Amino acid sequence: YADTLYEEVIDNNEIISLLENANNNIYRDKAREKLYRLLKVKYERMREKGILQLHFHLADGESFLRFHKKDQYGDSLLFRESIREVIKQKKFIYGFEIGKYFGGYRYVYPIFGKSGKYIGSVETSIGVRSIVDEMNKNLQASHFIILKKELVEKVVSQQNIERHYHKFCFNEEYYIPKDIHSDIELKESGYERIKDAINAKLLKGSSFSLYSFDKSRKMKIFTFLPIEDISNHNVGYIFAIKNDNTVFEIFLSQLVKFILGVLSISVIYYYYQRNRQQVNTIEQLQNAIDQTTLVSKTDLKGRITYANDAFVELSGYSREELIGQPHSKVRHPDMPASVFKELWDTIQDKKIWHGTIKNRKKDGGSYTVDATILPKLDINKNIKEYIAIRHDITQLANIKEHLSKELNISNKNFAEAYTRAKEYEKAIDDSNIVSRTDLDGNITYVNKYFCEISGYTQEELIGQKHSIVRHPDMPDAFFKEMWETISSGRSWHGQMKNRKKGGDSYFVESTIVPIFDTNGKIVEYLGIRHDVTEIVNFHKELESTQKEVIYKMGEVGESRSQETGQHVKRVAEYSRLLALLCGMDDKEADLLHMASPMHDIGKVGIPDSILKKPGKLDPDEWVIMQSHAEIGYKILNSSQRPILKAAAIVSYEHHEKWNGTGYPNKLEGESIHIYGRITAIADVFDALGSDRCYKKAWELERIIELFKEEKGKHFDPYLVELFLENLDKFLVIRDTYKDVAVH
């Protein structure tokens, strides 16, 4: 998904134009919004695959758009080595990175403009949790990630280390993330007998495997693969603990070789596609493969031009006997000609071929290899030669053949797998809210926790659709998107508001998974939920309290200057309405709605003699009055809360003018934050229409004439047009929050 997205970015003229405009400081906010809308759906699909973030940077290393934190941008990223390197080298940067709140693989791709000029980069990342989950899912072993203690402590605070890391029980110079650590499994894994051997090999920074026996005398195999950062420095290891038995001991060793080979092939092919000019890098990777796999190269006619030591040793031929010969020299008569025809057609079509081949040794014996053959292309995408990478799976092939003949072993394995599957099912059922539905969405099973939280009995639920607990607040589009996701064979995750039998509401965090049969067809859907009602209610109460405090703070600033009591409420409502009209989404418009009441909080620092003066201020007094914008900014800007940071922007910039004659910084045009431009219109409209200590309220016609005159001078012309076109909506707000006379 990351590669596909990158290709779409570099080939998408619209996205490139947006980034070029942003680099030139042209309509940055609009460019950011448009880029977010263009790629939002693709980003959500990436997250389903375990990719944590999609992050665009500008050419100078400034953060332009974080899809996972849309409102956080503008900060410099030059403190990160990966960003400095992609700017310096202007090529793809890849490696493991330890951050304050993140550990995982970073992928940073350069982006070039229409003229070929470097205009920024786009970054994706995969966290350690996703890496381990994927390996546990597909590789039939328990996987862990350990990171060097000295590197973690350089970046992560002590508080977060204590919260998120354990010391690695094999070696205290490494940390292991808590969320992928199993104390019991590690302590009972039988590592004590080989602890010294593990510690000795960890120092070398290369991959290795060891075995030991646990208390029940079962063999455990430990496999360690090094992790490198973007500078190819070792930062830790991925390691696996595999339970062994007589059948799978050989299988595991071959599987590890196979994984290493496939990973190496993927790296070679990826770097070939992205960095065709970097021949030296490819050769280094090829040398690494040479040491662990069977490698050969052939020319365009299929004649061998290179054979490594492993290939020579296994085939029994000398290198001189192989060079210049076709691969048919080691072809076994059992292999049908159709296999090689299909192989040749595939690689001549510039595609990678993968399959199993039985070969014959010089002495007449046979061996079986898992083979991957790929065409090597030049810059013009013409085939130069073919590279074949193979893994000796002779023993594994013999075992598979033996198992197919020994049905009793298969039956035993099936019985054990079935028993274990039932135990897993029971564990899920005993700890979650679970339901199952058929392909039409009819409920076929609910567990006791589903009945308890919904208030319905099993008899009332079976045969019904989940709409029986659907809350009317939930939109149809929500369930349409969910159904499209699961019916396409993908898992869906999200939060739902449901309704109990008695009418009360509750909230659940839900995961819905399609279940497939052996033919890959969906046969039913499994829903697993967690009750998050208390958490949701707590957040609502917290948000409500926060809003009330902010309004009260805003009223403090207004009351000092004897402003009208409803002024802050009207400004907040005007700001939210104008934000929605100019294209902001509901979330950001609500943020501005909560922040705008504090636009004049800085007036708490202005003396009463100036603030409440009934007449016109003299020049010195006016300078002091103007300082309230900066005072408000300093009060609020140190906070890390999004609402207060937005309020700091509003306080600082709502007196700036479109033509650059405002204060405190004489900003102009779109260099004034959109929050400041919106609040300026809301504040002036309400101020002119209200009685103040130094003036009487203006008539509406006079106010409208002023806005027409100041369009493009004081105010953003586009926002003024929206305001005037929708004046009736603003007047409804004015009439709803009228001032109450005080006698």
XYZ file of C-alpha atoms in Angstrom:
743
model
C 0.000 0.000 0.000
C 2.866 2.409 0.790
C 4.526 1.745 -2.585
C 1.237 2.107 -4.465
C 0.472 5.398 -2.764
C 3.959 6.742 -3.505
C 3.603 5.904 -7.186
C 0.251 7.686 -7.243
C 1.806 10.755 -5.613
C 4.742 11.091 -7.978
C 2.518 10.524 -11.017
C -0.316 12.764 -9.810
C 0.053 16.268 -11.239
C -2.657 17.627 -8.971
C -0.807 16.554 -5.807
C 2.497 17.840 -7.176
C 0.859 21.217 -7.931
C -0.494 21.424 -4.373
C 2.973 20.808 -2.913
C 4.586 23.319 -5.307
C 2.050 25.951 -4.196
C 2.688 25.122 -0.544
C 6.458 25.521 -1.043
C 5.775 28.918 -2.628
C 3.442 29.873 0.272
C 0.395 30.036 -2.041
C -2.935 29.089 -0.417
C -1.246 26.654 1.960
C -4.374 25.987 4.032
C -6.475 25.211 0.968
C -3.713 23.039 -0.474
C -3.496 21.086 2.784
C -7.275 20.548 2.910
C -7.413 19.440 -0.722
C -4.488 17.029 -0.285
C -6.201 15.550 2.775
C -9.434 14.979 0.867
C -7.619 13.433 -2.117
C -5.799 10.775 -0.070
C -7.991 10.280 3.014
C -9.636 7.062 1.756
C -6.302 5.560 0.666
C -4.806 6.431 4.046
C -7.615 4.631 5.881
C -6.918 1.514 3.800
C -3.228 1.799 4.644
C -4.064 1.902 8.364
C -6.009 -1.353 7.974
C -2.766 -2.930 6.756
C -0.817 -1.751 9.813
C 0.723 1.407 8.322
C 0.589 3.947 11.142
C 0.982 7.252 9.390
C 1.100 9.171 6.123
C 3.106 12.398 6.506
C 3.958 15.008 3.835
C 6.955 17.347 4.297
C 7.976 20.427 2.343
C 11.376 20.913 0.688
C 12.866 22.649 3.754
C 11.839 19.833 6.110
C 8.718 21.568 7.448
C 5.772 19.307 8.324
C 2.945 20.007 5.865
C 0.269 17.380 6.566
C 0.090 14.537 9.095
C -2.929 12.383 8.194
C -2.907 10.874 11.713
C -2.792 14.369 13.299
C -4.327 16.635 10.692
C -4.199 19.785 12.821
C -0.508 19.466 13.736
C 1.726 21.024 11.056
C 4.303 23.723 10.463
C 6.991 22.301 12.768
C 10.515 21.607 11.487
C 11.519 17.941 11.170
C 15.217 18.531 10.554
C 16.052 17.016 13.956
C 15.285 13.592 12.393
C 18.085 11.908 10.468
C 15.698 10.369 7.933
C 14.372 13.824 6.906
C 17.866 15.339 6.701
C 19.053 12.433 4.538
C 16.149 12.509 2.066
C 16.711 16.287 1.591
C 20.449 15.753 1.178
C 20.378 12.667 -1.056
C 16.970 13.204 -2.709
C 16.381 9.472 -2.816
C 14.328 6.883 -0.974
C 15.335 6.482 2.688
C 14.430 3.375 4.675
C 15.290 2.036 8.113
C 14.226 1.359 11.672
C 13.778 4.441 13.836
C 13.302 4.867 17.576
C 11.251 7.953 18.449
C 9.764 9.533 21.553
C 6.419 7.868 20.902
C 7.217 5.492 18.042
C 9.425 2.540 17.219
C 9.299 0.903 13.823
C 10.262 1.133 10.168
C 10.212 4.524 8.414
C 9.901 4.848 4.630
C 10.587 8.359 3.270
C 10.111 8.954 -0.462
C 11.316 12.115 -2.280
C 8.793 14.034 -4.439
C 9.845 16.081 -7.472
C 7.964 18.869 -9.235
C 7.066 19.109 -12.891
C 10.458 20.660 -13.650
C 12.319 17.931 -11.785
C 13.006 20.152 -8.761
C 12.830 18.523 -5.315
C 9.656 19.838 -3.611
C 9.377 17.659 -0.521
C 8.812 14.124 0.635
C 6.144 11.722 1.885
C 6.646 9.340 4.768
C 4.955 6.138 5.915
C 5.755 3.964 8.911
C 5.010 0.536 10.351
C 5.171 0.161 14.151
C 6.681 -2.758 16.037
C 3.216 -3.927 17.094
C 2.109 -4.386 13.482
C 5.396 -6.077 12.539
C 5.144 -8.617 15.347
C 1.421 -9.253 14.786
C 1.986 -9.936 11.097
C 4.896 -12.308 11.786
C 2.965 -14.126 14.520
C 0.047 -14.491 12.150
C 1.981 -15.884 9.206
C 5.131 -17.557 10.548
C 3.845 -19.935 13.251
C 6.212 -18.767 15.987
C 6.282 -16.278 18.871
C 8.062 -13.123 17.731
C 9.635 -10.322 19.764
C 11.544 -7.123 19.080
C 14.420 -5.932 21.267
C 16.084 -2.519 21.024
C 19.460 -1.364 22.334
C 19.098 0.250 25.744
C 21.524 3.091 24.990
C 19.583 4.107 21.846
C 16.174 4.020 23.557
C 17.407 6.117 26.505
C 18.795 8.779 24.138
C 15.342 9.425 22.678
C 12.598 8.211 25.048
C 11.904 9.904 28.386
C 12.417 7.868 31.549
C 8.706 8.082 32.295
C 7.792 6.593 28.908
C 10.522 3.954 29.209
C 9.010 2.756 32.498
C 5.547 2.826 30.944
C 6.293 1.124 27.627
C 9.447 -1.029 28.028
C 10.886 -3.984 29.990
C 14.531 -4.881 30.291
C 15.174 -7.907 28.090
C 15.538 -10.956 30.345
C 18.269 -12.457 28.106
C 20.453 -9.336 28.277
C 19.803 -6.138 30.279
C 21.521 -3.991 27.635
C 18.349 -4.331 25.536
C 14.763 -3.199 26.051
C 11.667 -5.029 24.828
C 8.308 -3.208 24.302
C 5.767 -4.246 26.946
C 2.863 -4.663 24.552
C 4.621 -7.512 22.704
C 6.361 -9.080 25.691
C 5.302 -12.344 27.307
C 7.036 -12.861 30.657
C 5.718 -16.387 31.067
C 6.666 -17.562 27.601
C 10.175 -16.125 27.834
C 10.864 -17.376 31.359
C 9.648 -20.886 30.519
C 11.276 -20.964 27.105
C 14.339 -22.936 28.208
C 16.775 -20.138 27.368
C 18.829 -20.417 30.583
C 21.059 -23.150 29.104
C 21.986 -20.961 26.150
C 21.819 -17.492 27.751
C 25.587 -16.995 27.559
C 25.663 -18.096 23.925
C 22.860 -15.649 23.059
C 24.633 -12.749 24.798
C 27.891 -13.517 22.996
C 26.214 -13.551 19.564
C 24.154 -10.408 20.232
C 27.392 -8.410 20.353
C 28.278 -9.372 16.772
C 25.201 -7.724 15.224
C 24.515 -10.535 12.736
C 21.730 -13.103 12.406
C 21.972 -16.420 14.268
C 19.926 -19.393 15.479
C 20.295 -21.536 18.645
C 18.246 -24.283 20.245
C 17.534 -25.429 23.793
C 15.054 -27.550 25.771
C 12.409 -26.346 28.194
C 11.361 -28.051 31.436
C 9.184 -30.550 29.571
C 12.149 -31.471 27.334
C 10.571 -29.939 24.277
C 12.998 -28.328 21.883
C 12.883 -24.548 21.387
C 14.595 -22.844 18.470
C 15.662 -19.200 18.896
C 16.248 -17.200 15.705
C 17.658 -13.634 15.854
C 17.611 -11.256 12.847
C 19.317 -7.820 13.207
C 17.415 -4.536 12.736
C 19.238 -1.608 11.092
C 18.532 2.114 10.962
C 18.857 4.290 7.860
C 22.652 4.432 8.340
C 22.887 0.624 8.487
C 23.740 0.701 12.188
C 22.389 -2.140 14.316
C 19.635 -0.948 16.674
C 18.348 -4.305 17.902
C 16.892 -7.612 16.773
C 13.696 -9.316 15.724
C 13.746 -12.780 17.260
C 11.440 -15.773 17.234
C 10.911 -18.677 19.617
C 9.656 -21.764 17.798
C 8.395 -24.928 19.484
C 9.977 -27.921 17.765
C 8.962 -31.522 17.204
C 10.290 -34.329 15.063
C 8.433 -33.229 11.954
C 8.854 -29.466 12.104
C 12.483 -29.220 13.236
C 13.658 -29.406 9.640
C 10.716 -27.338 8.449
C 11.627 -24.419 10.739
C 15.235 -24.214 9.614
C 14.142 -24.247 5.976
C 11.414 -21.712 6.714
C 13.946 -19.311 8.249
C 16.122 -19.669 5.147
C 13.109 -19.133 2.944
C 12.053 -15.976 4.833
C 15.584 -14.573 4.642
C 15.675 -15.317 0.939
C 12.281 -13.761 0.186
C 13.129 -10.679 2.253
C 16.435 -10.356 0.427
C 14.740 -10.732 -2.961
C 12.174 -8.106 -2.024
C 14.891 -5.675 -0.959
C 16.878 -6.258 -4.159
C 13.856 -5.857 -6.397
C 12.583 -2.804 -4.509
C 15.920 -1.011 -4.630
C 16.245 -1.966 -8.265
C 12.918 -0.333 -9.091
C 13.504 2.784 -6.966
C 17.265 3.268 -7.351
C 18.350 1.804 -10.663
C 21.507 3.926 -10.687
C 22.739 2.576 -7.325
C 24.562 -0.484 -8.596
C 26.880 -0.621 -5.610
C 23.960 -1.023 -3.180
C 22.450 -3.843 -5.213
C 25.773 -5.650 -5.379
C 26.113 -5.483 -1.603
C 22.672 -7.023 -1.179
C 23.493 -9.708 -3.731
C 26.628 -10.563 -1.775
C 24.525 -10.981 1.370
C 22.244 -13.419 -0.446
C 25.264 -15.237 -1.853
C 26.282 -16.270 1.647
C 22.954 -17.939 2.551
C 21.255 -19.135 -0.680
C 21.845 -20.816 -4.042
C 22.439 -18.087 -6.614
C 23.028 -18.174 -10.344
C 22.802 -15.762 -13.268
C 22.079 -16.456 -16.919
C 22.300 -14.457 -20.118
C 19.356 -13.786 -22.427
C 19.730 -17.254 -24.006
C 19.582 -19.006 -20.642
C 23.289 -19.831 -20.419
C 24.814 -19.764 -16.917
C 27.156 -16.781 -16.414
C 27.556 -17.055 -12.651
C 27.105 -19.745 -9.967
C 27.887 -19.186 -6.288
C 29.630 -21.647 -3.966
C 26.379 -22.997 -2.493
C 25.031 -23.856 -5.958
C 28.308 -25.518 -6.969
C 28.467 -27.582 -3.767
C 24.857 -28.831 -3.916
C 24.870 -29.686 -7.650
C 28.205 -31.551 -7.477
C 29.516 -29.775 -10.596
C 32.526 -27.497 -10.594
C 32.050 -23.840 -11.513
C 33.944 -24.425 -14.772
C 31.508 -27.255 -15.670
C 28.494 -24.957 -15.110
C 29.546 -21.621 -16.680
C 28.335 -21.353 -20.282
C 25.889 -24.264 -19.931
C 22.059 -23.996 -19.896
C 20.250 -24.915 -16.665
C 19.042 -28.074 -18.369
C 22.398 -29.491 -17.280
C 20.892 -29.997 -13.779
C 17.320 -30.655 -14.957
C 15.725 -33.786 -13.518
C 13.794 -36.027 -15.968
C 10.798 -36.037 -13.581
C 10.163 -32.324 -14.283
C 7.644 -31.763 -17.121
C 8.628 -29.479 -20.003
C 5.495 -27.363 -19.429
C 6.947 -26.034 -16.164
C 10.008 -24.608 -17.911
C 7.935 -23.187 -20.766
C 5.743 -21.333 -18.273
C 8.880 -20.179 -16.387
C 10.526 -18.846 -19.555
C 7.355 -17.086 -20.764
C 6.996 -15.361 -17.366
C 10.525 -13.972 -17.062
C 10.651 -12.921 -20.721
C 7.513 -10.909 -19.950
C 9.633 -9.061 -17.333
C 7.810 -10.708 -14.433
C 9.139 -12.680 -11.471
C 8.634 -16.446 -11.513
C 8.375 -18.501 -8.309
C 7.982 -22.244 -7.915
C 9.439 -25.600 -6.846
C 11.940 -27.422 -9.069
C 13.436 -30.901 -8.749
C 17.052 -30.995 -10.037
C 19.609 -33.743 -10.642
C 23.150 -33.784 -9.184
C 26.263 -34.733 -11.121
C 26.339 -38.118 -9.324
C 22.730 -38.857 -10.373
C 21.096 -37.994 -7.030
C 18.260 -35.468 -6.814
C 17.555 -32.339 -4.801
C 14.543 -30.018 -4.599
C 14.712 -26.211 -4.486
C 12.268 -23.397 -3.857
C 13.206 -21.092 -6.753
C 12.612 -17.413 -7.510
C 13.779 -16.141 -10.897
C 13.652 -12.459 -11.753
C 14.665 -10.453 -14.818
C 17.245 -7.703 -14.230
C 16.337 -4.584 -16.212
C 18.452 -1.646 -17.314
C 17.380 1.995 -17.046
C 15.384 1.667 -20.290
C 13.548 -1.372 -18.859
C 15.238 -3.811 -21.215
C 16.227 -7.208 -19.806
C 19.991 -7.479 -19.204
C 20.147 -10.904 -17.555
C 18.232 -13.268 -15.252
C 18.952 -13.878 -11.567
C 17.879 -17.151 -9.924
C 17.756 -17.492 -6.134
C 16.993 -20.924 -4.687
C 16.650 -22.574 -1.299
C 17.363 -26.245 -0.740
C 14.099 -27.768 0.526
C 14.948 -31.395 -0.247
C 14.374 -32.580 3.317
C 11.135 -30.615 3.592
C 9.873 -32.057 0.301
C 10.685 -35.568 1.525
C 8.844 -34.912 4.796
C 5.755 -33.627 2.966
C 5.754 -36.710 0.770
C 6.068 -38.919 3.834
C 3.225 -37.114 5.642
C 0.928 -37.479 2.665
C 1.420 -41.265 2.869
C 1.101 -41.452 6.647
C -2.542 -40.497 7.202
C -2.426 -41.285 10.897
C 0.027 -38.408 11.485
C -2.241 -36.022 9.608
C -5.206 -37.117 11.696
C -3.268 -36.569 14.900
C -2.210 -33.071 13.833
C -5.788 -32.272 12.855
C -7.125 -33.385 16.240
C -4.575 -31.254 18.090
C -5.299 -28.229 15.901
C -9.042 -28.634 16.347
C -8.729 -28.870 20.153
C -6.547 -25.769 20.263
C -8.930 -23.828 18.000
C -11.828 -24.615 20.356
C -9.784 -23.318 23.307
C -9.058 -20.071 21.450
C -12.745 -19.712 20.625
C -13.667 -20.193 24.296
C -11.100 -17.583 25.401
C -12.546 -15.001 22.989
C -16.106 -15.817 24.024
C -15.313 -15.465 27.742
C -13.706 -12.029 27.457
C -15.632 -10.109 24.763
C -19.082 -9.197 23.487
C -19.454 -11.634 20.581
C -21.978 -12.214 17.807
C -22.059 -14.035 14.468
C -24.233 -13.323 11.440
C -24.941 -15.024 8.137
C -24.272 -13.420 4.756
C -27.587 -11.521 4.904
C -26.736 -9.976 8.259
C -29.082 -12.189 10.301
C -27.784 -12.953 13.809
C -26.945 -16.652 14.225
C -25.179 -16.499 17.601
C -24.707 -14.130 20.565
C -22.833 -14.819 23.797
C -24.011 -13.963 27.321
C -22.177 -10.610 27.403
C -24.025 -9.446 24.278
C -27.320 -10.287 26.003
C -26.287 -8.561 29.252
C -25.302 -5.259 27.668
C -28.203 -5.109 25.166
C -30.935 -6.262 27.572
C -32.268 -8.802 25.045
C -32.355 -12.568 25.462
C -30.743 -14.961 22.983
C -34.199 -15.965 21.752
C -35.052 -12.322 21.005
C -31.804 -11.759 19.100
C -31.295 -14.934 17.030
C -32.678 -14.442 13.520
C -32.802 -10.635 13.884
C -30.493 -8.142 12.239
C -28.177 -5.919 14.282
C -30.531 -3.016 13.589
C -32.433 -4.285 16.648
C -29.768 -2.512 18.781
C -29.019 0.312 16.338
C -29.272 3.805 17.832
C -31.136 6.386 15.709
C -28.168 8.791 16.049
C -26.037 6.509 13.865
C -26.169 7.585 10.156
C -26.957 5.180 7.309
C -23.638 6.021 5.621
C -21.759 4.575 8.606
C -23.306 1.123 8.161
C -23.098 1.302 4.367
C -19.303 1.795 4.595
C -19.007 -0.995 7.181
C -20.977 -3.446 5.042
C -18.978 -2.611 1.894
C -15.762 -3.254 3.812
C -16.633 -6.685 5.244
C -18.454 -7.922 2.141
C -15.267 -7.213 0.159
C -13.384 -9.585 2.469
C -11.695 -7.002 4.703
C -11.993 -6.569 8.477
C -13.757 -3.451 9.786
C -13.060 -1.579 13.039
C -14.866 1.374 14.586
C -16.967 2.768 17.442
C -20.759 2.419 17.525
C -23.535 3.941 19.588
C -26.195 1.280 20.316
C -29.558 1.257 22.085
C -30.598 -1.207 24.809
C -33.972 -2.904 24.934
C -35.094 -0.375 27.554
C -34.046 2.605 25.421
C -30.783 3.546 27.129
C -27.727 3.993 24.945
C -24.282 2.356 25.194
C -21.074 2.554 23.194
C -18.924 -0.304 21.890
C -15.558 -0.536 20.117
C -16.273 -3.120 17.398
C -14.225 -5.343 15.091
C -16.114 -7.296 12.421
C -14.222 -10.030 10.605
C -15.335 -12.007 7.504
C -14.877 -15.783 7.958
C -13.797 -17.763 4.869
C -14.111 -21.416 3.908
C -11.314 -23.480 2.363
C -12.219 -22.150 -1.104
C -11.755 -18.538 -0.020
C -15.492 -17.727 0.031
C -17.074 -15.741 2.882
C -19.432 -17.962 4.898
C -20.296 -15.701 7.866
C -19.226 -12.616 9.842
C -17.815 -12.552 13.379
C -18.304 -9.451 15.527
C -16.109 -8.823 18.595
C -16.894 -5.785 20.778
C -15.747 -4.034 23.942
C -17.943 -1.828 26.140
C -16.497 1.720 26.112
C -19.585 3.533 27.459
C -17.862 4.865 30.567
C -14.926 6.162 28.539
C -17.178 7.934 26.010
C -19.317 9.513 28.757
C -16.200 10.655 30.598
C -14.844 12.335 27.460
C -18.177 14.056 26.851
C -18.252 15.386 30.413
C -14.623 16.494 30.125
C -15.294 18.261 26.819
C -18.382 19.976 28.240
C -16.409 21.189 31.266
C -13.610 22.414 29.009
C -16.081 24.395 26.860
C -17.636 26.003 29.942
C -14.232 27.037 31.333
C -13.243 28.548 27.979
C -16.477 30.551 27.771
C -15.944 31.817 31.287
C -12.364 32.836 30.439
C -13.650 34.692 27.392
C -16.282 36.472 29.480
C -13.580 37.572 31.937
C -11.769 39.428 29.152
C -14.983 41.006 27.881
C -16.307 41.985 31.325
C -13.156 44.013 32.050
C -13.909 46.229 29.086
C -17.643 46.271 29.996
C -18.583 44.484 26.770
C -22.054 43.026 26.285
C -22.652 39.761 28.134
C -23.586 37.723 25.066
C -20.723 39.022 22.890
C -18.487 35.956 23.284
C -21.358 33.575 22.526
C -22.298 35.434 19.352
C -18.680 35.614 18.159
C -18.326 31.873 18.771
C -21.483 31.043 16.801
C -20.621 33.468 13.957
C -17.114 31.943 13.720
C -18.396 28.384 13.542
C -20.964 29.246 10.856
C -18.405 31.088 8.686
C -15.887 28.239 9.128
C -18.417 25.702 7.813
C -19.360 27.992 4.916
C -15.720 28.278 3.787
C -15.267 24.494 3.694
C -13.940 23.472 7.113
C -15.078 20.095 8.376
C -17.253 19.835 11.494
C -14.358 18.900 13.774
C -12.207 21.926 12.937
C -15.199 24.282 12.899
C -16.103 23.080 16.401
C -12.501 23.700 17.493
C -12.716 27.313 16.302
C -16.141 27.633 17.949
C -14.601 26.673 21.304
C -11.471 28.811 20.852
C -12.917 32.083 19.522
C -14.526 33.223 22.830
C -10.990 33.919 24.112
C -10.106 36.314 21.283
C -9.802 39.268 23.715
C -8.502 37.406 26.790
C -5.399 39.606 26.616
C -7.492 42.579 27.801
C -7.008 41.307 31.357
C -3.564 42.932 31.132
C -4.807 46.387 30.001
C -5.305 49.093 32.685
C -8.904 50.173 33.394
C -8.011 53.780 32.624
C -7.453 52.801 29.002
C -9.854 49.885 28.685
C -12.875 51.806 30.005
C -12.034 55.249 28.625
C -15.233 56.667 27.070
C -13.454 58.829 24.538
C -10.868 58.290 21.824
C -7.487 56.887 22.914
C -4.355 58.993 22.394
C -1.389 57.440 20.453
C 0.392 56.171 23.592
C -2.815 54.668 24.971
C -3.534 53.018 21.619
C -0.113 51.300 21.644
C -0.917 49.883 25.094
C -4.375 48.773 23.940
C -2.880 46.968 20.907
C -0.649 44.916 23.202
C -3.666 42.859 24.354
C -3.260 40.629 21.259
C 0.278 39.631 22.249
C -0.674 39.314 25.943
C -3.427 36.845 25.043
C -1.043 34.892 22.829
C 1.546 34.565 25.605
C -1.115 33.430 28.090
C -2.361 30.653 25.817
C 0.474 29.569 23.527
C 2.430 27.530 26.097
C -0.452 25.037 26.369
C -0.332 21.795 24.356
C -4.156 21.521 24.271
C -5.515 21.939 20.716
C -8.300 24.288 21.868
C -5.947 26.625 23.743
C -3.385 26.589 20.914
C -6.183 27.557 18.511
C -7.280 30.271 20.956
C -3.694 31.585 21.027
C -3.788 31.972 17.223
C -7.163 33.736 17.368
C -5.998 36.124 20.106
C -2.772 36.939 18.238
C -4.099 37.412 14.709
C -7.747 38.553 14.811
C -6.656 42.218 14.572
C -4.425 41.626 11.503
C -5.760 43.050 8.218
C -5.811 41.538 4.742
C -3.793 44.474 3.292
C -1.069 44.233 5.975
C -2.015 47.342 8.012
C -3.252 45.471 11.102
C -1.467 44.569 14.314
C 0.590 43.239 16.059
C 2.719 41.828 13.159
C 1.279 43.523 10.048
C 0.598 40.157 8.394
C -1.226 40.206 5.079
C -3.344 37.922 2.884
C -3.237 34.194 3.537
C -0.233 34.579 5.832
C -2.912 35.485 8.402
C -4.224 32.232 9.869
C -7.731 31.313 8.702
C -8.833 31.306 12.382
C -7.764 34.954 12.697
C -9.441 35.982 9.423
C -12.752 34.357 10.398
C -12.788 35.714 13.969
C -11.964 39.224 12.692
C -15.214 39.308 10.692
C -17.237 37.798 13.558
C -15.782 40.212 16.144
C -16.169 43.395 14.062
C -19.712 42.495 12.961
C -20.805 41.992 16.554
C -18.867 44.973 17.946
C -20.372 47.400 15.421
C -23.872 46.143 16.173
C -23.478 46.527 19.966
C -23.377 49.477 22.333
C -19.902 50.127 23.777
C -18.584 52.592 26.353
C -17.205 54.749 23.529
C -20.011 54.435 20.909
C -23.600 53.493 20.138
C -24.581 50.450 18.051
C -24.611 50.990 14.257
C -27.582 50.315 12.012
C -27.338 47.089 9.965
C -27.213 48.955 6.629
C -24.201 50.979 7.771
C -22.418 47.805 8.953
C -23.002 46.104 5.591
C -21.620 49.135 3.725
C -18.464 49.031 5.860
C -17.865 45.348 5.098
C -18.273 46.010 1.358
C -15.786 48.901 1.580
C -13.252 46.886 3.626
C -13.415 43.740 1.458
C -9.834 43.095 0.350
C -8.562 45.800 2.708
C -9.384 44.856 6.286
C -11.057 41.512 5.585
C -10.468 38.398 3.462
C -12.546 39.131 0.310
C -13.672 35.527 -0.104
C -14.890 35.316 3.504
C -16.722 38.654 3.176
C -18.589 37.311 0.104
C -19.650 34.221 2.061
C -20.712 36.375 5.002
C -22.861 38.711 2.888
C -24.395 35.868 0.853
C -25.498 34.168 4.079
C -26.311 37.273 6.128
C -29.764 35.956 7.102
C -28.138 33.030 8.948
C -25.891 35.384 10.936
C -28.886 37.566 11.844
C -30.691 34.510 13.277
C -27.703 33.989 15.609
C -27.708 37.715 16.566
C -31.404 37.606 17.434
C -31.046 34.320 19.367
C -28.350 35.673 21.710
C -29.589 39.181 22.392
C -28.081 41.174 25.257
C -30.129 41.383 28.443
C -30.477 44.905 29.773
C -29.072 45.450 33.277
C -30.540 48.267 35.498
